Short mmCIF file of C-alpha atoms in Angstrom, two decimals:
data_model
loop_
_atom_site.label_atom_id
_atom_site.label_comp_id
_atom_site.label_asym_id
_atom_site.label_seq_id
_atom_site.Cartn_x
_atom_site.Cartn_y
_atom_site.Cartn_z
CA UNK O 1 22.72 -7.04 63.62
CA UNK O 2 23.24 -3.59 62.07
CA UNK O 3 19.80 -3.76 60.44
CA UNK O 4 18.05 -4.40 63.74
CA UNK O 5 19.99 -1.58 65.42
CA UNK O 6 19.04 0.92 62.71
CA UNK O 7 15.37 -0.13 62.82
CA UNK O 8 15.31 0.32 66.62
CA UNK O 9 16.92 3.76 66.45
CA UNK O 10 14.49 4.85 63.72
CA UNK O 11 11.45 3.78 65.74
CA UNK O 12 12.79 5.56 68.82
CA UNK O 13 13.26 8.79 66.84
CA UNK O 14 9.73 8.58 65.42
CA UNK O 15 8.25 8.03 68.90
CA UNK O 16 10.25 10.96 70.29
CA UNK O 17 9.04 13.26 67.49
CA UNK O 18 5.47 12.12 68.11
CA UNK O 19 5.76 13.01 71.79
CA UNK O 20 6.94 16.46 70.78
CA UNK O 21 3.69 16.88 68.82
CA UNK O 22 5.10 16.69 65.30
CA UNK O 23 3.17 14.98 62.48
CA UNK O 24 5.25 11.85 61.94
CA UNK O 25 3.01 10.24 59.27
CA UNK O 26 4.92 11.66 56.25
CA UNK O 27 8.21 10.70 57.86
CA UNK O 28 6.86 7.23 58.70
CA UNK O 29 5.75 6.80 55.05
CA UNK O 30 9.19 7.82 53.71
CA UNK O 31 10.93 5.49 56.15
CA UNK O 32 8.65 2.60 55.17
CA UNK O 33 9.38 3.15 51.46
CA UNK O 34 13.12 3.36 52.17
CA UNK O 35 13.06 0.13 54.17
CA UNK O 36 11.15 -1.64 51.38
CA UNK O 37 13.64 -0.50 48.74
CA UNK O 38 16.53 -1.47 51.01
CA UNK O 39 15.03 -4.94 51.46
CA UNK O 40 14.60 -5.44 47.69
CA UNK O 41 18.13 -4.30 46.89
CA UNK O 42 19.50 -6.43 49.71
CA UNK O 43 17.78 -9.49 48.23
CA UNK O 44 19.24 -8.61 44.84
CA UNK O 45 22.75 -8.31 46.23
CA UNK O 46 22.34 -11.61 48.01
CA UNK O 47 21.08 -13.26 44.83
CA UNK O 48 24.45 -14.83 43.93
CA UNK O 49 23.85 -17.44 46.59
CA UNK O 50 20.59 -18.28 44.85
CA UNK O 51 22.16 -19.10 41.50
CA UNK O 52 20.94 -22.56 40.65
CA UNK O 53 24.35 -24.14 40.41
CA UNK O 54 24.19 -27.79 41.35
CA UNK O 55 26.79 -29.12 43.74
CA UNK O 56 26.30 -32.78 43.01
CA UNK O 57 28.30 -35.98 43.02
CA UNK O 58 27.78 -37.12 39.42
CA UNK O 59 27.78 -40.86 38.77
CA UNK O 60 28.32 -40.67 35.02
CA UNK O 61 31.42 -42.39 33.66
CA UNK O 62 33.01 -42.12 30.24
CA UNK O 63 32.07 -45.75 29.55
CA UNK O 64 28.40 -44.71 29.62
CA UNK O 65 28.90 -42.14 26.86
CA UNK O 66 28.81 -43.58 23.36
CA UNK O 67 29.73 -42.18 19.99
CA UNK O 68 32.39 -39.73 21.14
CA UNK O 69 35.58 -41.79 21.34
CA UNK O 70 37.86 -39.10 19.93
CA UNK O 71 36.39 -36.35 22.13
CA UNK O 72 36.57 -38.59 25.21
CA UNK O 73 40.24 -39.41 24.59
CA UNK O 74 41.13 -35.75 24.14
CA UNK O 75 39.19 -34.75 27.26
CA UNK O 76 40.67 -37.52 29.41
CA UNK O 77 44.17 -36.49 28.31
CA UNK O 78 43.43 -32.92 29.43
CA UNK O 79 41.99 -34.17 32.72
CA UNK O 80 45.09 -36.24 33.42
CA UNK O 81 46.88 -32.93 33.98
CA UNK O 82 44.46 -32.37 36.84
CA UNK O 83 44.38 -35.95 38.08
CA UNK O 84 48.12 -36.65 38.10
CA UNK O 85 49.52 -33.28 39.14
CA UNK O 86 52.55 -34.68 40.92
CA UNK O 87 53.57 -36.68 37.87
CA UNK O 88 53.34 -33.79 35.42
CA UNK O 89 55.33 -31.46 37.67
CA UNK O 90 58.49 -33.32 36.69
CA UNK O 91 58.01 -32.08 33.11
CA UNK O 92 57.02 -28.59 34.16
CA UNK O 93 53.53 -28.91 32.65
CA UNK O 94 50.98 -26.34 33.73
CA UNK O 95 47.53 -27.80 34.42
CA UNK O 96 44.76 -26.44 32.25
CA UNK O 97 42.48 -23.72 33.53
CA UNK O 98 39.56 -24.12 31.15
CA UNK O 99 38.13 -26.62 28.68
CA UNK O 100 35.49 -25.57 26.13
CA UNK O 101 33.16 -28.21 24.69
CA UNK O 102 31.60 -27.23 21.37
CA UNK O 103 29.18 -29.00 19.08
CA UNK O 104 25.54 -29.38 18.04
CA UNK O 105 22.78 -29.78 20.65
CA UNK O 106 22.24 -33.22 22.11
CA UNK O 107 25.71 -34.60 21.48
CA UNK O 108 26.55 -35.15 25.16
CA UNK O 109 28.53 -32.08 26.25
CA UNK O 110 26.91 -31.90 29.69
CA UNK O 111 27.32 -35.66 30.18
CA UNK O 112 31.02 -35.36 29.38
CA UNK O 113 31.42 -32.60 31.95
CA UNK O 114 29.80 -34.80 34.61
CA UNK O 115 31.97 -37.73 33.56
CA UNK O 116 35.00 -35.48 33.91
CA UNK O 117 34.09 -34.84 37.55
CA UNK O 118 33.72 -38.59 38.16
CA UNK O 119 37.03 -39.32 36.40
CA UNK O 120 38.95 -36.79 38.51
CA UNK O 121 36.93 -37.30 41.73
CA UNK O 122 36.16 -33.58 41.84
CA UNK O 123 33.42 -31.42 43.24
CA UNK O 124 31.01 -30.56 40.41
CA UNK O 125 29.14 -27.26 40.25
CA UNK O 126 27.03 -26.43 37.22
CA UNK O 127 25.21 -23.29 36.13
CA UNK O 128 23.74 -21.82 32.97
CA UNK O 129 25.15 -18.71 31.33
CA UNK O 130 21.77 -16.98 31.48
CA UNK O 131 21.73 -17.18 35.29
CA UNK O 132 24.56 -14.63 35.52
CA UNK O 133 22.89 -11.93 33.45
CA UNK O 134 20.74 -9.38 35.31
CA UNK O 135 19.49 -5.88 34.58
CA UNK O 136 21.11 -4.62 37.79
CA UNK O 137 24.74 -3.64 37.28
CA UNK O 138 27.18 -5.66 39.33
CA UNK O 139 24.87 -8.57 40.20
CA UNK O 140 26.23 -10.87 37.45
CA UNK O 141 29.83 -10.16 38.42
CA UNK O 142 29.03 -10.91 42.07
CA UNK O 143 27.45 -14.20 41.06
CA UNK O 144 30.60 -15.19 39.18
CA UNK O 145 32.76 -14.43 42.24
CA UNK O 146 30.38 -16.37 44.46
CA UNK O 147 30.45 -19.40 42.15
CA UNK O 148 34.23 -19.68 42.31
CA UNK O 149 34.19 -19.12 46.07
CA UNK O 150 31.62 -21.87 46.54
CA UNK O 151 33.66 -24.28 44.42
CA UNK O 152 36.74 -23.85 46.64
CA UNK O 153 34.72 -23.91 49.87
CA UNK O 154 32.83 -27.05 48.89
CA UNK O 155 36.02 -28.83 47.83
CA UNK O 156 37.70 -28.04 51.16
CA UNK O 157 34.61 -29.11 53.06
CA UNK O 158 34.61 -32.53 51.36
CA UNK O 159 38.42 -32.89 51.41
CA UNK O 160 38.74 -32.86 47.64
CA UNK O 161 41.82 -31.68 45.79
CA UNK O 162 39.88 -30.24 42.85
CA UNK O 163 36.57 -28.78 41.76
CA UNK O 164 34.99 -28.48 38.33
CA UNK O 165 32.78 -25.53 37.46
CA UNK O 166 30.60 -26.24 34.45
CA UNK O 167 28.91 -23.32 32.66
CA UNK O 168 26.37 -24.39 30.05
CA UNK O 169 25.42 -22.06 27.18
CA UNK O 170 28.43 -19.86 27.89
CA UNK O 171 27.75 -17.86 24.72
CA UNK O 172 25.11 -15.95 26.73
CA UNK O 173 27.71 -14.92 29.28
CA UNK O 174 30.82 -14.78 27.07
CA UNK O 175 29.58 -13.08 23.91
CA UNK O 176 31.87 -10.50 22.31
CA UNK O 177 32.03 -7.33 24.34
CA UNK O 178 30.51 -4.21 22.83
CA UNK O 179 27.64 -6.05 21.16
CA UNK O 180 25.22 -5.38 24.01
CA UNK O 181 23.81 -2.02 24.98
CA UNK O 182 23.66 -3.00 28.65
CA UNK O 183 26.91 -2.62 30.59
CA UNK O 184 26.06 -5.56 32.85
CA UNK O 185 26.92 -8.08 30.13
CA UNK O 186 30.45 -6.76 29.75
CA UNK O 187 31.03 -6.49 33.50
CA UNK O 188 29.97 -10.09 34.04
CA UNK O 189 32.33 -11.31 31.32
CA UNK O 190 35.15 -9.16 32.68
CA UNK O 191 34.68 -10.74 36.09
CA UNK O 192 34.87 -14.24 34.61
CA UNK O 193 38.08 -13.31 32.80
CA UNK O 194 39.51 -11.91 36.04
CA UNK O 195 38.59 -15.04 38.01
CA UNK O 196 40.24 -17.30 35.44
CA UNK O 197 43.35 -15.11 35.39
CA UNK O 198 43.54 -15.30 39.18
CA UNK O 199 43.23 -19.09 39.30
CA UNK O 200 46.42 -20.63 40.61
CA UNK O 201 47.42 -23.94 39.10
CA UNK O 202 49.47 -24.92 42.15
CA UNK O 203 47.17 -24.21 45.07
CA UNK O 204 44.78 -26.76 46.50
CA UNK O 205 41.93 -27.17 45.79
CA UNK O 206 42.47 -26.63 42.08
CA UNK O 207 39.51 -25.25 40.11
CA UNK O 208 38.91 -26.26 36.49
CA UNK O 209 36.35 -24.37 34.42
CA UNK O 210 34.45 -26.35 31.80
CA UNK O 211 31.94 -24.75 29.47
CA UNK O 212 29.68 -25.78 26.60
CA UNK O 213 28.27 -23.88 23.66
CA UNK O 214 26.67 -24.48 20.29
CA UNK O 215 28.01 -21.14 19.00
CA UNK O 216 31.77 -20.82 19.59
CA UNK O 217 31.92 -18.14 16.88
CA UNK O 218 30.03 -15.76 19.20
CA UNK O 219 32.54 -15.94 22.08
CA UNK O 220 34.88 -13.10 22.97
CA UNK O 221 38.45 -13.67 21.78
CA UNK O 222 39.84 -12.86 25.25
CA UNK O 223 37.93 -15.83 26.62
CA UNK O 224 39.47 -18.24 24.13
CA UNK O 225 43.10 -17.27 24.48
CA UNK O 226 45.61 -19.67 26.13
CA UNK O 227 45.60 -19.35 29.90
CA UNK O 228 41.83 -19.25 30.06
CA UNK O 229 40.11 -21.83 27.89
CA UNK O 230 43.24 -23.72 26.93
CA UNK O 231 41.47 -26.55 25.11
CA UNK O 232 38.55 -26.59 22.71
CA UNK O 233 37.10 -30.05 22.22
CA UNK O 234 34.65 -30.71 19.39
CA UNK O 235 31.76 -32.95 20.45
CA UNK O 236 30.28 -33.70 17.05
CA UNK O 237 27.42 -35.85 15.78
CA UNK O 238 28.30 -39.57 16.05
CA UNK O 239 29.25 -41.63 13.03
CA UNK O 240 27.76 -45.04 12.25
CA UNK O 241 29.94 -46.89 14.79
CA UNK O 242 29.18 -44.24 17.37
CA UNK O 243 25.44 -44.49 16.77
CA UNK O 244 25.65 -48.27 17.13
CA UNK O 245 27.50 -47.86 20.44
CA UNK O 246 24.87 -45.42 21.72
CA UNK O 247 22.05 -47.76 20.68
CA UNK O 248 23.74 -50.65 22.48
CA UNK O 249 24.01 -48.55 25.65
CA UNK O 250 20.42 -47.31 25.45
CA UNK O 251 18.92 -50.75 24.76
CA UNK O 252 20.89 -52.80 27.29
CA UNK O 253 17.93 -52.84 29.72
CA UNK O 254 15.22 -53.07 27.03
CA UNK O 255 13.50 -56.34 25.97
CA UNK O 256 14.39 -56.60 22.27
CA UNK O 257 12.81 -59.03 19.83
CA UNK O 258 14.99 -61.41 17.85
CA UNK O 259 14.43 -59.49 14.61
CA UNK O 260 15.98 -56.27 15.95
CA UNK O 261 19.11 -55.29 14.01
CA UNK O 262 20.83 -52.41 15.79
CA UNK O 263 23.43 -52.07 13.05
CA UNK O 264 20.68 -51.50 10.48
CA UNK O 265 19.06 -48.91 12.76
CA UNK O 266 22.43 -47.17 13.18
CA UNK O 267 22.77 -47.02 9.40
CA UNK O 268 19.26 -45.56 9.02
CA UNK O 269 19.82 -42.83 11.60
CA UNK O 270 22.52 -40.81 9.86
CA UNK O 271 22.68 -37.31 11.36
CA UNK O 272 21.05 -38.29 14.66
CA UNK O 273 22.53 -36.91 17.87
CA UNK O 274 22.90 -38.93 21.05
CA UNK O 275 19.79 -37.27 22.48
CA UNK O 276 17.78 -38.20 19.39
CA UNK O 277 18.95 -41.81 19.60
CA UNK O 278 17.92 -41.95 23.25
CA UNK O 279 14.53 -40.55 22.26
CA UNK O 280 14.31 -43.11 19.45
CA UNK O 281 14.77 -46.05 21.83
CA UNK O 282 12.31 -44.52 24.30
CA UNK O 283 9.68 -43.97 21.59
CA UNK O 284 10.07 -47.58 20.40
CA UNK O 285 9.43 -48.76 23.95
CA UNK O 286 6.36 -46.51 24.16
CA UNK O 287 5.02 -48.02 20.94
CA UNK O 288 5.48 -51.50 22.44
CA UNK O 289 3.58 -50.42 25.55
CA UNK O 290 0.82 -48.89 23.42
CA UNK O 291 0.45 -52.16 21.49
CA UNK O 292 0.61 -54.19 24.72
CA UNK O 293 3.69 -56.11 23.56
CA UNK O 294 6.38 -57.51 25.85
CA UNK O 295 9.23 -56.98 23.35
CA UNK O 296 10.36 -54.19 21.04
CA UNK O 297 10.44 -55.22 17.38
CA UNK O 298 12.29 -53.86 14.37
CA UNK O 299 9.06 -52.41 12.99
CA UNK O 300 8.58 -50.44 16.21
CA UNK O 301 12.05 -48.97 15.81
CA UNK O 302 11.17 -48.05 12.21
CA UNK O 303 8.05 -46.20 13.37
CA UNK O 304 10.07 -44.53 16.14
CA UNK O 305 12.60 -43.25 13.59
CA UNK O 306 9.75 -41.71 11.61
CA UNK O 307 8.38 -40.06 14.74
CA UNK O 308 11.74 -38.59 15.78
CA UNK O 309 12.36 -37.29 12.25
CA UNK O 310 8.89 -36.06 11.30
CA UNK O 311 6.85 -35.92 14.50
CA UNK O 312 3.75 -37.77 15.67
CA UNK O 313 1.03 -38.76 13.23
CA UNK O 314 -1.42 -35.90 12.81
CA UNK O 315 -5.18 -35.98 12.79
CA UNK O 316 -5.38 -34.59 9.26
CA UNK O 317 -7.47 -36.68 6.86
CA UNK O 318 -6.67 -35.91 3.22
CA UNK O 319 -9.21 -36.77 0.57
CA UNK O 320 -8.82 -39.90 -1.57
CA UNK O 321 -7.64 -37.75 -4.46
CA UNK O 322 -5.00 -36.07 -2.27
CA UNK O 323 -3.83 -39.42 -0.90
CA UNK O 324 -3.37 -40.77 -4.41
CA UNK O 325 -1.46 -37.66 -5.47
CA UNK O 326 0.79 -37.90 -2.41
CA UNK O 327 1.45 -41.57 -3.20
CA UNK O 328 2.38 -40.72 -6.81
CA UNK O 329 4.65 -37.95 -5.54
CA UNK O 330 6.48 -40.20 -3.07
CA UNK O 331 6.82 -43.04 -5.58
CA UNK O 332 8.57 -40.58 -7.90
CA UNK O 333 11.10 -39.81 -5.18
CA UNK O 334 11.58 -43.52 -4.48
CA UNK O 335 12.10 -44.52 -8.13
CA UNK O 336 14.83 -41.99 -8.80
CA UNK O 337 16.48 -42.64 -5.43
CA UNK O 338 16.60 -46.36 -6.12
CA UNK O 339 17.91 -45.86 -9.66
CA UNK O 340 20.61 -43.50 -8.46
CA UNK O 341 21.62 -45.44 -5.34
CA UNK O 342 20.23 -49.00 -5.36
CA UNK O 343 19.08 -50.34 -2.01
CA UNK O 344 18.68 -46.97 -0.30
CA UNK O 345 14.87 -46.78 -0.01
CA UNK O 346 13.82 -47.88 3.48
CA UNK O 347 10.07 -47.43 3.11
CA UNK O 348 7.37 -45.25 1.59
CA UNK O 349 4.50 -43.88 3.65
CA UNK O 350 1.59 -41.50 3.13
CA UNK O 351 0.73 -41.25 6.83
CA UNK O 352 0.69 -37.51 7.66
CA UNK O 353 3.38 -36.61 10.20
CA UNK O 354 4.27 -33.09 11.27
CA UNK O 355 3.91 -30.83 8.24
CA UNK O 356 4.40 -33.65 5.73
CA UNK O 357 1.56 -35.59 4.11
CA UNK O 358 3.97 -38.38 3.19
CA UNK O 359 7.65 -39.12 2.76
CA UNK O 360 10.25 -41.60 1.57
CA UNK O 361 12.89 -42.52 4.11
CA UNK O 362 16.24 -43.35 2.58
CA UNK O 363 19.14 -45.29 4.04
CA UNK O 364 22.45 -43.58 3.28
CA UNK O 365 25.06 -45.90 1.79
CA UNK O 366 27.75 -44.45 4.06
CA UNK O 367 28.27 -41.43 6.27
CA UNK O 368 29.45 -38.74 3.86
CA UNK O 369 31.35 -35.56 4.60
CA UNK O 370 32.33 -34.62 1.03
CA UNK O 371 30.17 -34.63 -2.09
CA UNK O 372 31.12 -34.76 -5.75
CA UNK O 373 29.33 -33.03 -8.61
CA UNK O 374 27.56 -36.26 -9.58
CA UNK O 375 26.36 -36.89 -6.02
CA UNK O 376 24.92 -33.37 -5.73
CA UNK O 377 23.19 -33.79 -9.08
CA UNK O 378 21.69 -37.07 -7.89
CA UNK O 379 20.29 -35.40 -4.79
CA UNK O 380 18.70 -32.72 -6.98
CA UNK O 381 17.21 -35.46 -9.19
CA UNK O 382 15.65 -37.15 -6.18
CA UNK O 383 14.26 -33.84 -4.88
CA UNK O 384 12.65 -32.97 -8.23
CA UNK O 385 11.28 -36.45 -8.89
CA UNK O 386 8.14 -36.00 -6.78
CA UNK O 387 6.66 -33.07 -8.70
CA UNK O 388 7.70 -34.57 -12.06
CA UNK O 389 5.93 -37.83 -11.19
CA UNK O 390 2.78 -35.78 -10.53
CA UNK O 391 3.25 -33.97 -13.83
CA UNK O 392 3.63 -37.23 -15.79
CA UNK O 393 0.51 -38.74 -14.25
CA UNK O 394 -1.81 -35.74 -13.75
CA UNK O 395 -0.43 -33.29 -16.28
CA UNK O 396 0.11 -30.68 -13.54
CA UNK O 397 1.93 -30.09 -10.25
CA UNK O 398 0.81 -29.25 -6.70
CA UNK O 399 2.05 -27.22 -3.76
CA UNK O 400 3.38 -30.38 -2.08
CA UNK O 401 6.74 -29.90 -3.78
CA UNK O 402 7.58 -26.60 -2.07
CA UNK O 403 10.14 -28.10 0.34
CA UNK O 404 11.59 -30.21 -2.49
CA UNK O 405 12.21 -27.09 -4.56
CA UNK O 406 13.90 -25.37 -1.62
CA UNK O 407 16.19 -28.37 -1.15
CA UNK O 408 17.01 -28.57 -4.87
CA UNK O 409 17.74 -24.84 -5.03
CA UNK O 410 20.01 -25.05 -2.00
CA UNK O 411 21.97 -27.91 -3.58
CA UNK O 412 22.32 -25.98 -6.83
CA UNK O 413 23.64 -22.94 -4.96
CA UNK O 414 26.14 -25.18 -3.19
CA UNK O 415 27.35 -26.41 -6.58
CA UNK O 416 27.89 -22.85 -7.78
CA UNK O 417 29.64 -21.65 -4.63
CA UNK O 418 31.93 -24.69 -4.56
CA UNK O 419 33.06 -24.16 -8.15
CA UNK O 420 31.22 -27.23 -9.49
CA UNK O 421 29.08 -25.39 -12.05
CA UNK O 422 29.83 -24.38 -15.65
CA UNK O 423 31.09 -20.93 -14.54
CA UNK O 424 33.91 -22.56 -12.55
CA UNK O 425 35.54 -21.19 -9.43
CA UNK O 426 33.79 -18.13 -8.02
CA UNK O 427 34.29 -15.64 -5.21
CA UNK O 428 31.15 -16.07 -3.14
CA UNK O 429 31.32 -12.59 -1.58
CA UNK O 430 31.67 -10.83 -4.94
CA UNK O 431 29.37 -13.09 -6.96
CA UNK O 432 26.47 -10.99 -8.35
CA UNK O 433 23.04 -12.30 -7.41
CA UNK O 434 21.93 -12.22 -11.04
CA UNK O 435 24.78 -14.52 -12.08
CA UNK O 436 24.05 -16.87 -9.18
CA UNK O 437 20.32 -17.01 -9.92
CA UNK O 438 20.91 -17.57 -13.64
CA UNK O 439 23.27 -20.47 -13.00
CA UNK O 440 20.96 -22.02 -10.39
CA UNK O 441 18.06 -21.92 -12.87
CA UNK O 442 20.26 -23.50 -15.53
CA UNK O 443 21.32 -26.34 -13.18
CA UNK O 444 17.74 -27.01 -12.08
CA UNK O 445 16.55 -26.98 -15.69
CA UNK O 446 19.18 -29.51 -16.75
CA UNK O 447 18.46 -31.81 -13.83
CA UNK O 448 14.71 -31.51 -14.43
CA UNK O 449 15.20 -32.90 -17.93
CA UNK O 450 17.40 -35.71 -16.62
CA UNK O 451 14.87 -36.61 -13.91
CA UNK O 452 11.99 -36.64 -16.36
CA UNK O 453 13.97 -39.06 -18.54
CA UNK O 454 14.41 -41.42 -15.62
CA UNK O 455 10.70 -41.39 -14.74
CA UNK O 456 9.26 -41.56 -18.29
CA UNK O 457 9.32 -45.39 -18.64
CA UNK O 458 7.39 -45.76 -15.38
CA UNK O 459 4.57 -43.38 -16.34
CA UNK O 460 1.97 -46.11 -16.87
CA UNK O 461 3.01 -48.11 -13.80
CA UNK O 462 3.20 -45.44 -11.10
CA UNK O 463 -0.58 -45.11 -10.78
CA UNK O 464 -1.01 -48.86 -10.20
CA UNK O 465 1.56 -49.00 -7.43
CA UNK O 466 0.13 -45.79 -5.92
CA UNK O 467 -3.11 -47.70 -5.30
CA UNK O 468 -1.19 -50.24 -3.22
CA UNK O 469 0.49 -47.49 -1.23
CA UNK O 470 -2.87 -45.82 -0.54
CA UNK O 471 -4.42 -49.12 0.53
CA UNK O 472 -1.56 -50.12 2.86
CA UNK O 473 -0.53 -46.57 3.93
CA UNK O 474 3.09 -47.72 4.14
CA UNK O 475 5.21 -49.95 1.88
CA UNK O 476 8.58 -51.42 2.81
CA UNK O 477 11.68 -50.84 0.75
CA UNK O 478 11.91 -54.54 -0.16
CA UNK O 479 8.33 -54.57 -1.51
CA UNK O 480 9.06 -51.43 -3.53
CA UNK O 481 12.27 -52.90 -4.98
CA UNK O 482 10.43 -56.08 -5.99
CA UNK O 483 7.84 -53.99 -7.88
CA UNK O 484 10.54 -51.82 -9.48
CA UNK O 485 12.49 -54.84 -10.67
CA UNK O 486 9.37 -56.35 -12.18
CA UNK O 487 8.59 -53.13 -14.02
CA UNK O 488 12.15 -52.82 -15.30
CA UNK O 489 12.08 -56.34 -16.67
CA UNK O 490 8.76 -55.84 -18.45
CA UNK O 491 9.22 -52.24 -19.65
CA UNK O 492 9.84 -51.66 -23.34
CA UNK O 493 9.61 -47.90 -23.67
CA UNK O 494 11.73 -45.65 -25.89
CA UNK O 495 13.36 -42.70 -24.13
CA UNK O 496 11.84 -39.33 -24.95
CA UNK O 497 14.92 -37.33 -23.89
CA UNK O 498 18.61 -38.19 -23.49
CA UNK O 499 19.55 -40.08 -20.35
CA UNK O 500 21.47 -38.25 -17.63
CA UNK O 501 25.21 -38.77 -17.26
CA UNK O 502 26.12 -42.08 -15.68
CA UNK O 503 23.13 -44.00 -17.14
CA UNK O 504 22.52 -46.07 -20.25
CA UNK O 505 19.47 -47.75 -21.73
CA UNK O 506 18.97 -51.48 -21.17
CA UNK O 507 15.73 -53.30 -21.94
CA UNK O 508 13.80 -50.08 -22.14
CA UNK O 509 14.80 -48.62 -18.82
CA UNK O 510 17.66 -46.63 -17.27
CA UNK O 511 20.55 -48.57 -15.80
CA UNK O 512 23.54 -47.03 -13.98
CA UNK O 513 26.70 -47.34 -16.03
CA UNK O 514 29.47 -49.48 -14.60
#
């Protein structure tokens, strides 16, 4: 109403000045520019209502989220303070104001926030941290105020006792103050802190703030103190049982063949997030559609695992010589892996995927969180085996071992920094680079000798099996183990160098000591 009144008065003044004979064109131009700027700034100030927060009624329940049993229990316990407010009043418990979900990407943090809204029958508003950051000072803070206002208004409108505000990627909004040159970042964070301080835990509707981040170390300490984000819940990568649960949920409406073993797939997919497992099942179904099959087989799941890990098959066509070298390289990895940890080779392939011309997929024996010196040495042996197999057969190495060397070097550095090397316990911050590099080279040199000793008896046999790999493009772990066992039984080769620790000679080959 005020805008229309001002526009009318301005036009009347311009007409009056024109009647008096004054040149009103410059004035008209200035007024037009002022109105345009006013309109732009007005749209900017009204932008908080345009933040893409979603006021939805999520239908996700905790039963539909697999692999996060511990996180779900901890979250549901925190939500009970919101759900059963009358009951907890008798103990004088204050409901929580904020819950922070942390963990790697794809582990289900957003799904858990939606399930929390379903569990508590709350209004659910979601927004991303980047939506609050603008170059115009004060806009982000206004958007924060508007988000909390909308949560309360929407809850009252739908007769709900509570509302959940979910802020994804809160590290954009809540990063430590003083790190940004633009004042808007700090003002927006200050407004969020003020809103959370002003939240009453007794009024109705009650507002609970949930947030997710992959980088909790970047958040401002004032945001993490009690009274704001009272709980931090770790949503980590699922273990084997968790992966099996996720696979069961994702495949419940998929036509599976009788040979599908979900437990074996769960064992193969160590380190996969929930999002990757969902993509795995979807890719297996796509492969079935591409092959015009009515059921998804175990082999399709195997190919889907390769695609999720390495990417789609590329159009690169290596020469026959390159294919043979790649096969020799991968067989070297497979031999040492099988000698170190029997039964761990899933399959060998030389089909180019992503940046790799070939690879050996291994099945971990168990989910590991701690590693001994011997286990780290074994991983270095496996990493170095590819280039050493090339050296034994061709007399030289290729550039295909670059990533293997990086992995081996990283493992050696881990050994030094964890006090597992010959120099003992070290202070990582005060460890001279020259000492670190010298010890890493020593470790890699020792493990290179040990790996060469393991591969030496197979020198004459690797080339023959490489021909089979080139012809078939992919060889299963069972077929590889059958060949390896046959070679071990027939080999009668003296060892050129001492065997690595944990191995002894038996019938001309290396056998793990009991």
